[in-house]
CSV table of C-alpha atoms and ligand atoms in Angstrom, one decimal:
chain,number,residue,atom,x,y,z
M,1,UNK,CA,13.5,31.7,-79.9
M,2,UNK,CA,17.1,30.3,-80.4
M,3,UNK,CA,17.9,26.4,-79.9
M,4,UNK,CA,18.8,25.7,-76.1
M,5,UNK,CA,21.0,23.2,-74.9
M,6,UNK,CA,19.5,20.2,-72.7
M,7,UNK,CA,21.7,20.6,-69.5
M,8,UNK,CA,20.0,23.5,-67.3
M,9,UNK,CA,16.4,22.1,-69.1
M,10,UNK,CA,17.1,18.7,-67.5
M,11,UNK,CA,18.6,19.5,-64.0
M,12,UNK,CA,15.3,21.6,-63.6
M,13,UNK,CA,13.5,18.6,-64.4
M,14,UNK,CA,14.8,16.8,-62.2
M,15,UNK,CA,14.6,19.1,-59.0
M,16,UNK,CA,11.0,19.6,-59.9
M,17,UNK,CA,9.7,16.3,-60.6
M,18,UNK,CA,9.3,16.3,-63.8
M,19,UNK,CA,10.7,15.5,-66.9
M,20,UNK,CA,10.8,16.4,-70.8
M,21,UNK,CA,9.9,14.5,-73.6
M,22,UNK,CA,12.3,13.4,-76.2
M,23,UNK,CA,10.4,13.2,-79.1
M,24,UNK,CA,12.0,11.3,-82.6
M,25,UNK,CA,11.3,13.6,-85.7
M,26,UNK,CA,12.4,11.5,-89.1
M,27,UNK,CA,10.8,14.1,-91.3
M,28,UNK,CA,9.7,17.8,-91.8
M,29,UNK,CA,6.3,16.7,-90.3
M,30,UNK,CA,6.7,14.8,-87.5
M,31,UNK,CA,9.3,17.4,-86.3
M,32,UNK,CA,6.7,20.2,-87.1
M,33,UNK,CA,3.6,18.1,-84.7
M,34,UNK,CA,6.3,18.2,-81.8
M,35,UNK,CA,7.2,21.5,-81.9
M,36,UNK,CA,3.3,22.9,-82.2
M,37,UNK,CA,2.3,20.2,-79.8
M,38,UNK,CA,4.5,21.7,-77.3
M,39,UNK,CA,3.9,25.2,-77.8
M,40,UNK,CA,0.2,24.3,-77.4
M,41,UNK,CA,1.0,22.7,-74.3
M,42,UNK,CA,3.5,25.1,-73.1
M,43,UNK,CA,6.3,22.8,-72.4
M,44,UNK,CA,9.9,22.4,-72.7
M,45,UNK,CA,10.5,20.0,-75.6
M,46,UNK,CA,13.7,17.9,-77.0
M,47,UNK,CA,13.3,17.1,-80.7
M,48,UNK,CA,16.0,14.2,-81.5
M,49,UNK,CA,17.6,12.9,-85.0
M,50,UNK,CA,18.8,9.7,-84.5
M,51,UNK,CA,21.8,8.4,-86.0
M,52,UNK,CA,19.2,6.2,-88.4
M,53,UNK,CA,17.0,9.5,-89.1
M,54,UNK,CA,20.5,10.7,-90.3
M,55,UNK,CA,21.2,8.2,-92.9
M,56,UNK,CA,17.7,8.6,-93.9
M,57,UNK,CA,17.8,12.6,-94.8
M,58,UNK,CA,20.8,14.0,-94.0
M,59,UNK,CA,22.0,15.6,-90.5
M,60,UNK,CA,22.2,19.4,-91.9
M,61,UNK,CA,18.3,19.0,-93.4
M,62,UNK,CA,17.0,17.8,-90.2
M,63,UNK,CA,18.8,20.5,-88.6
M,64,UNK,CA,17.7,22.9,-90.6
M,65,UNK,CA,14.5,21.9,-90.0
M,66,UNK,CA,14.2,22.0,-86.3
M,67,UNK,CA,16.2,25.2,-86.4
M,68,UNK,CA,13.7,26.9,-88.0
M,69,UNK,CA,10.8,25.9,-86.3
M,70,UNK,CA,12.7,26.2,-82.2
M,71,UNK,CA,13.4,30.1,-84.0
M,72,UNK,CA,9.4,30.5,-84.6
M,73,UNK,CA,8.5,29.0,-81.3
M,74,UNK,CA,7.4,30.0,-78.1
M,75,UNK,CA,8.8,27.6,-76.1
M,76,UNK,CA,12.7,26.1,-75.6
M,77,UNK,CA,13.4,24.2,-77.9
M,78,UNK,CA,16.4,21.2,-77.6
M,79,UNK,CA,17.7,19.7,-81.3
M,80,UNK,CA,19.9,16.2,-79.8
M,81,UNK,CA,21.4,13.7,-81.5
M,82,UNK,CA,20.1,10.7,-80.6
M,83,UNK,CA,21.9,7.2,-80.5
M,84,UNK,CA,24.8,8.5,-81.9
M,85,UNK,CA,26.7,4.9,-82.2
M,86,UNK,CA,30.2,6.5,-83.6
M,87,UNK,CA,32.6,9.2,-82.8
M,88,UNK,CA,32.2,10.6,-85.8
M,89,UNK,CA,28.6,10.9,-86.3
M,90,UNK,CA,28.9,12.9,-82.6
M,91,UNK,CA,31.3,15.0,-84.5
M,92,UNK,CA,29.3,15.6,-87.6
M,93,UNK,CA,26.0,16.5,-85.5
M,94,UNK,CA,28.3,19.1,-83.2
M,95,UNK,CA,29.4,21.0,-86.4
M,96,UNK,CA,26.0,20.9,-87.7
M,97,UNK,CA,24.8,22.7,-84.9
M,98,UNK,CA,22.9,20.3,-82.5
M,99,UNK,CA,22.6,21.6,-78.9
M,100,UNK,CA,22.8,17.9,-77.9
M,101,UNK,CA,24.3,14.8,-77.8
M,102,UNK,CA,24.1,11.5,-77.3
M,103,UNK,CA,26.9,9.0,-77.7
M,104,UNK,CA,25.7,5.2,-77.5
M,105,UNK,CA,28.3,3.2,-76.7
M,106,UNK,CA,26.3,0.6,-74.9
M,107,UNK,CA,27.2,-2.5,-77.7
M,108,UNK,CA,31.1,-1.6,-77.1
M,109,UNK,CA,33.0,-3.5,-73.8
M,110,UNK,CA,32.9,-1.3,-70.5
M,111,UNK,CA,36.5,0.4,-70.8
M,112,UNK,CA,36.0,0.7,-74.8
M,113,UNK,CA,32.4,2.7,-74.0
M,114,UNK,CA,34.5,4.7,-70.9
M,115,UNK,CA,37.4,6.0,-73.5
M,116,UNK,CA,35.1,6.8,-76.5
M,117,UNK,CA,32.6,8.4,-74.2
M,118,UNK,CA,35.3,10.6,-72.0
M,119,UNK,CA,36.7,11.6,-75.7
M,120,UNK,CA,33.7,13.1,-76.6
M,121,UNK,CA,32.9,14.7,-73.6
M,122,UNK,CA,35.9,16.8,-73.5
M,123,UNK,CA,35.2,17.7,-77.5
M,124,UNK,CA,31.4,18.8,-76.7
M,125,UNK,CA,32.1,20.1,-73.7
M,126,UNK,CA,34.5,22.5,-75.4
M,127,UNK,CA,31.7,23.4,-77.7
M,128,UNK,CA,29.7,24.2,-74.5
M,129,UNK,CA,27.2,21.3,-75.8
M,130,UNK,CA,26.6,18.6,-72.9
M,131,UNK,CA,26.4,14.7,-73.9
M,132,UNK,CA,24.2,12.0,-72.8
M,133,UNK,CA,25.9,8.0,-72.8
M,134,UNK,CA,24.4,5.0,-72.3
M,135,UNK,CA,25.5,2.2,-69.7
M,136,UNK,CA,23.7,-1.0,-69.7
M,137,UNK,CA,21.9,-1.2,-72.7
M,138,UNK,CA,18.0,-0.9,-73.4
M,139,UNK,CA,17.4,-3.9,-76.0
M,140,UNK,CA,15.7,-3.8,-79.4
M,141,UNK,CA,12.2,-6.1,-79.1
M,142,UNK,CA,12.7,-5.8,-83.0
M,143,UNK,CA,15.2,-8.0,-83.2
M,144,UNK,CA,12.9,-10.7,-81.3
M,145,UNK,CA,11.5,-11.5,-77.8
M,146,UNK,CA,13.7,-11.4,-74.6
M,147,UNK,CA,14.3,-14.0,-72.5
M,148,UNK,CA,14.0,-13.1,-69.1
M,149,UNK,CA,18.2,-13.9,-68.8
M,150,UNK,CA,18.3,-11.7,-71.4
M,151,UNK,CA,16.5,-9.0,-70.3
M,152,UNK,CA,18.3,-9.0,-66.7
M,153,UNK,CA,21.7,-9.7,-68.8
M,154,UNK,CA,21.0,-6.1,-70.4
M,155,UNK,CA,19.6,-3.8,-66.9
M,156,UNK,CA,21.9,-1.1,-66.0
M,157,UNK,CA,23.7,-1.6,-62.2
M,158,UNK,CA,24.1,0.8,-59.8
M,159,UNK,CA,27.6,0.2,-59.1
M,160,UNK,CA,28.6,0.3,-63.2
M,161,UNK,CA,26.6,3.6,-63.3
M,162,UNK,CA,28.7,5.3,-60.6
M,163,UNK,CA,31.8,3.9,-61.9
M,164,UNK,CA,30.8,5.2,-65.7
M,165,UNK,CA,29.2,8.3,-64.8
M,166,UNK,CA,32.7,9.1,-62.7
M,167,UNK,CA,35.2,8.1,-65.2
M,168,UNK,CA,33.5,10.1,-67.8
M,169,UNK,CA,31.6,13.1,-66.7
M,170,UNK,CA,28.6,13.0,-69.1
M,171,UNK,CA,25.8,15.5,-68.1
M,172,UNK,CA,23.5,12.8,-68.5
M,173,UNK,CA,22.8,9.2,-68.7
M,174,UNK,CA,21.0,6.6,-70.3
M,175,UNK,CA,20.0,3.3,-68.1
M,176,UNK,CA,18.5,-0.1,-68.4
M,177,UNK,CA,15.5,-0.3,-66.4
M,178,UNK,CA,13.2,-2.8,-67.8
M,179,UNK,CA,12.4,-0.5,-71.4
M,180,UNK,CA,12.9,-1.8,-74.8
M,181,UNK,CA,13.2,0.1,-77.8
M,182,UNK,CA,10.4,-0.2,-80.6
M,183,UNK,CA,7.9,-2.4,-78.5
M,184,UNK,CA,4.4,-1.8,-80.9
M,185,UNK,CA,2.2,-2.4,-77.5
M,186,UNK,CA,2.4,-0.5,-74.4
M,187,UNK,CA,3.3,-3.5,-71.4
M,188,UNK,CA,6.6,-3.1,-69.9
M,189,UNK,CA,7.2,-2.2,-66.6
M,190,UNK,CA,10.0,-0.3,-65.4
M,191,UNK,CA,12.3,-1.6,-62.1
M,192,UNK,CA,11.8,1.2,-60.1
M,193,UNK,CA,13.7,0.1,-57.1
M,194,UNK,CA,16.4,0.0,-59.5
M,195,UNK,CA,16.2,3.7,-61.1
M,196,UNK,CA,16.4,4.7,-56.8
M,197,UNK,CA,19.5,2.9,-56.3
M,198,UNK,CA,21.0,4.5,-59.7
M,199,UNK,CA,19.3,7.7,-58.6
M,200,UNK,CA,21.2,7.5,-54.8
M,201,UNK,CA,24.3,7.3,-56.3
M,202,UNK,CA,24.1,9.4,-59.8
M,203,UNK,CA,23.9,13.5,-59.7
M,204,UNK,CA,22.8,14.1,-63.4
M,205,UNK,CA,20.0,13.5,-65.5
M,206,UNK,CA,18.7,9.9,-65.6
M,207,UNK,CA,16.9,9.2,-69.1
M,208,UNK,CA,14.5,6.7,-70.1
M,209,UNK,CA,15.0,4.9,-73.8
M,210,UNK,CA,12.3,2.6,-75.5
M,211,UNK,CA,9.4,4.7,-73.7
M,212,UNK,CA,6.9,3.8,-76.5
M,213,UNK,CA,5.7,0.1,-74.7
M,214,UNK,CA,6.1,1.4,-71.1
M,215,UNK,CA,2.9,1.5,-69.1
M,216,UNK,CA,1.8,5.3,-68.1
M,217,UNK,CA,1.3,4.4,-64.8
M,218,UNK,CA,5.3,2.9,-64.4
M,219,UNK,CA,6.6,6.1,-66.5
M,220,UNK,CA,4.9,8.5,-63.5
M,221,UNK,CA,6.8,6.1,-61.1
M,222,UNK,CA,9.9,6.3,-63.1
M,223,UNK,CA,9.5,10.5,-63.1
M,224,UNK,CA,9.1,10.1,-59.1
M,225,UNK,CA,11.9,7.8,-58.8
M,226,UNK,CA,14.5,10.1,-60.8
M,227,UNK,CA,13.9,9.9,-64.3
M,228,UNK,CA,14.0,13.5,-66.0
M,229,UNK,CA,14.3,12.8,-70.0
M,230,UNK,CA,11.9,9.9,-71.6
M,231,UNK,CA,12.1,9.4,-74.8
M,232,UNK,CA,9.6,8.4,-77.7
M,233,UNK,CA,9.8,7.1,-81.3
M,234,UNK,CA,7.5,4.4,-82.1
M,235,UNK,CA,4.7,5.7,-80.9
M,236,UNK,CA,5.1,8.9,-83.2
M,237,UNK,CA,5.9,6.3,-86.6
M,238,UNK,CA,3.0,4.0,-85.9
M,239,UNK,CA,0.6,7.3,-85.2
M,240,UNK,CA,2.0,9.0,-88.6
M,241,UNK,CA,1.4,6.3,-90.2
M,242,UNK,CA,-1.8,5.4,-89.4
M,243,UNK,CA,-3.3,9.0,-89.5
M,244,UNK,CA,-1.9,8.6,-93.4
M,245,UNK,CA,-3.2,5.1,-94.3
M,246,UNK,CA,-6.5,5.9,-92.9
M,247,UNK,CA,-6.5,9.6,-95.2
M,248,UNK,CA,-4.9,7.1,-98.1
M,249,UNK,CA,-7.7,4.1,-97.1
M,250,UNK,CA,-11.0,6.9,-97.4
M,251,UNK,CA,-9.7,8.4,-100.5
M,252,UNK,CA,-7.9,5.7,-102.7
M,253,UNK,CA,-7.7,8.7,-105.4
M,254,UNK,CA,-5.3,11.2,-103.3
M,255,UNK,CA,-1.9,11.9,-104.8
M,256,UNK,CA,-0.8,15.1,-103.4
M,257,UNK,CA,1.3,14.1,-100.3
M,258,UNK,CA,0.3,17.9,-98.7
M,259,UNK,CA,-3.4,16.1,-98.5
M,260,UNK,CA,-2.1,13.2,-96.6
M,261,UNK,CA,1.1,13.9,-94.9
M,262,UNK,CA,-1.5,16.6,-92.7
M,263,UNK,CA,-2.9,13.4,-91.7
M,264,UNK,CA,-0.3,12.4,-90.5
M,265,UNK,CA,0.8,15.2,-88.5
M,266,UNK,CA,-2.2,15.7,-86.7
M,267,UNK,CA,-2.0,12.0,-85.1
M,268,UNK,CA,1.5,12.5,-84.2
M,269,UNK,CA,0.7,16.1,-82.6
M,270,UNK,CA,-2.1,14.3,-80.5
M,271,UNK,CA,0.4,11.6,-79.2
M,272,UNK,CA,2.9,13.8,-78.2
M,273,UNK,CA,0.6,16.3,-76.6
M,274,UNK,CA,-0.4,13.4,-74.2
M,275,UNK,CA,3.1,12.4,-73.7
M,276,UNK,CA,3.6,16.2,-72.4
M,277,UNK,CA,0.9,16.0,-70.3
M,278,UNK,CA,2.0,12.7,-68.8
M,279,UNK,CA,5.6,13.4,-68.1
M,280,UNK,CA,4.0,16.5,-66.3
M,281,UNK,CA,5.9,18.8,-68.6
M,282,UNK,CA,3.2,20.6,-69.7
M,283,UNK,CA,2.7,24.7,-69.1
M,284,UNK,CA,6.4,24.5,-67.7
M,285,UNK,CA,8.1,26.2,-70.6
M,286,UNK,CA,8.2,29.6,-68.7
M,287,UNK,CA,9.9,28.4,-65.5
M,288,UNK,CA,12.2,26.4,-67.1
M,289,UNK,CA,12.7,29.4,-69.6
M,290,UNK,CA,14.0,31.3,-66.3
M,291,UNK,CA,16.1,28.5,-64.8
M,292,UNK,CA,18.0,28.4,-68.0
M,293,UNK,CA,18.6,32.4,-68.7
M,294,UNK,CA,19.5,33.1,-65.1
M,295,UNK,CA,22.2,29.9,-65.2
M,296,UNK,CA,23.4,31.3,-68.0
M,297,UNK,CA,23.8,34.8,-66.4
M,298,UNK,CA,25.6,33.4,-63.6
M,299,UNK,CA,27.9,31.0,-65.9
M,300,UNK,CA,28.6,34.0,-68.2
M,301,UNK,CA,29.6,36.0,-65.0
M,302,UNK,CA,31.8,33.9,-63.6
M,303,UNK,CA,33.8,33.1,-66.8
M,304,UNK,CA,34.1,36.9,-67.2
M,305,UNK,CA,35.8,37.3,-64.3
M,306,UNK,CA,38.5,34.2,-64.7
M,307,UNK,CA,39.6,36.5,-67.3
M,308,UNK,CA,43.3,37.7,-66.6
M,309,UNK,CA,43.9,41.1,-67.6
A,1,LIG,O1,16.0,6.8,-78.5
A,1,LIG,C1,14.9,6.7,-78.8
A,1,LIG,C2,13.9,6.0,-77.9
A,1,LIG,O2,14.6,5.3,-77.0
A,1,LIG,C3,12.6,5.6,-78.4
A,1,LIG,O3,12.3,4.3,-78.2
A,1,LIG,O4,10.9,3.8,-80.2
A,1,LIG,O5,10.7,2.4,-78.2
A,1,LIG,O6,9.9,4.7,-78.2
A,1,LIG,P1,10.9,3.8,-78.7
A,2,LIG,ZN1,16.8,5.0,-77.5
């Protein structure tokens, strides 16, 4: 089926208590294990191109990719931008064709973030493409281990949330909650008190960055608490990886990259099959299928009759 867009997909999510996996594809393969892992699983899926995955191949190849394979499937299919740290790379992935956006402007000063953010909103929302922004910021454990000061320096406030989510109308947003991006292990645990207070005062979409080194049991808490978008990379590199060093390891001879990159593929389908499952996405693809035709039924009603004759 076409691409859909990620609005209607995520405010189901969040009135069922669910919520969809965002799933980092970097390459034909990895995007081709999400897209069968969540047909297999009948769920709603978001494939995302990061701003870094576009440097690496290009935004029209990656679209192009995921295009193809969402028009194959028999599920809906999301193709977002993720961390988008510039207005123009948001512009770039909206004239590609992505169904999604996400502008990052969570290393910029509050008002700075507020005016690019607002900016881009009214551009995509022209398109009829909704945005997701970022207030707080979820840190990099790359770059080296937190402090504690640091950590709490970085967590998203309710009271910045409300103030950023009004000033800009995004259709979702990014928080803080205790995540980090690229953790290798699988220990942090997520503020839920925190994610209610945002939740209390925030009406769209909460997502959840850096979802590779969160405990399962605090990303079911998180899904209760509000969250209705998680997102995973790591996790899908280091099981790509590994499926092709082990292939590479048993047959030191292999050359043709078809014989290993399956490898590959394979581990990352498993991952994100279990990710379905846990976000509790799985056999919703129908439902959620519904919710977004009859939305767009209604929306495509109601625009019909603003129309002055
Ligand atoms: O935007 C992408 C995610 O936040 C992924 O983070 O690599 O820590 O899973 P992760
Ligand atoms: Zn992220």
């Amino acid at each position: 089926m076409p691409l859909v867009d990620s609005k209607a997909m995520l405010i189901y999510a969040q009135e069922h208590e669910f919520a969809v996996g965002a799933f980092n594809a970097n390459n034909m393969e990895i995007a081709q294990a999400i897209v069968e892992a969540a047909e297999e699983e009948k769920a709603p899926v978001i494939v995302q191109i990061s701003q870094g995955a576009i440097e690496y191949a290009g935004e029209n190849c990656l679209f192009a990719i995921v295009k193809s394979l969402a028009d194959k499937a028999n599920v809906p299919v999301v193709c977002h931008l993720d961390h988008g740290v510039d207005f123009h790379t948001v512009i770039r992935a909206l004239r590609a064709g992505f169904t999604s956006l996400m502008f990052d402007g969570s290393s910029l000063p509050f008002e700075e973030n507020v005016r690019v953010t607002k900016s881009l909103v009214e551009i995509a929302h022209a398109a009829a493409v909704p945005l997701e922004a970022e207030i707080g910021k979820v840190p990099d454990a790359a770059k080296g281990q937190l402090s504690p000061e640091e950590v709490q320096k970085y967590l998203t406030t309710p009271e910045e949330a409300m103030e950023f989510y009004e000033r800009t109308g995004v259709d979702s947003l990014a928080v803080s909650v205790g995540s980090a991006h690229r953790m290798k292990v699988q220990s942090a645990r997520l503020d839920i008190e925190r994610i209610t207070r945002i939740r209390e005062r925030i009406k769209v979409p909460l997502v959840l960055h850096g979802a590779s080194g969160v405990l399962d049991e605090s990303i079911s808490a998180a899904i209760r608490a509000g969250i209705a978008k998680i997102n995973f990379a790591t996790e899908l590199n280091k099981a790509f990886t590994a499926g092709i060093k082990q292939k590479l390891s048993d047959d030191p001879g292999l050359v043709d990259v078809r014989k290993y990159g399956s490898f590959g593929r394979e581990n990352v389908k498993k991952v994100v099959k279990e990710k379905i499952r846990l976000l509790d996405s799985a056999n919703k693809a129908e439902e959620v299928l519904k919710f977004i035709q009859n939305k767009k039924l209604i929306e495509d009603k109601n625009d019909k009759s603003k129309i002055v004759e």
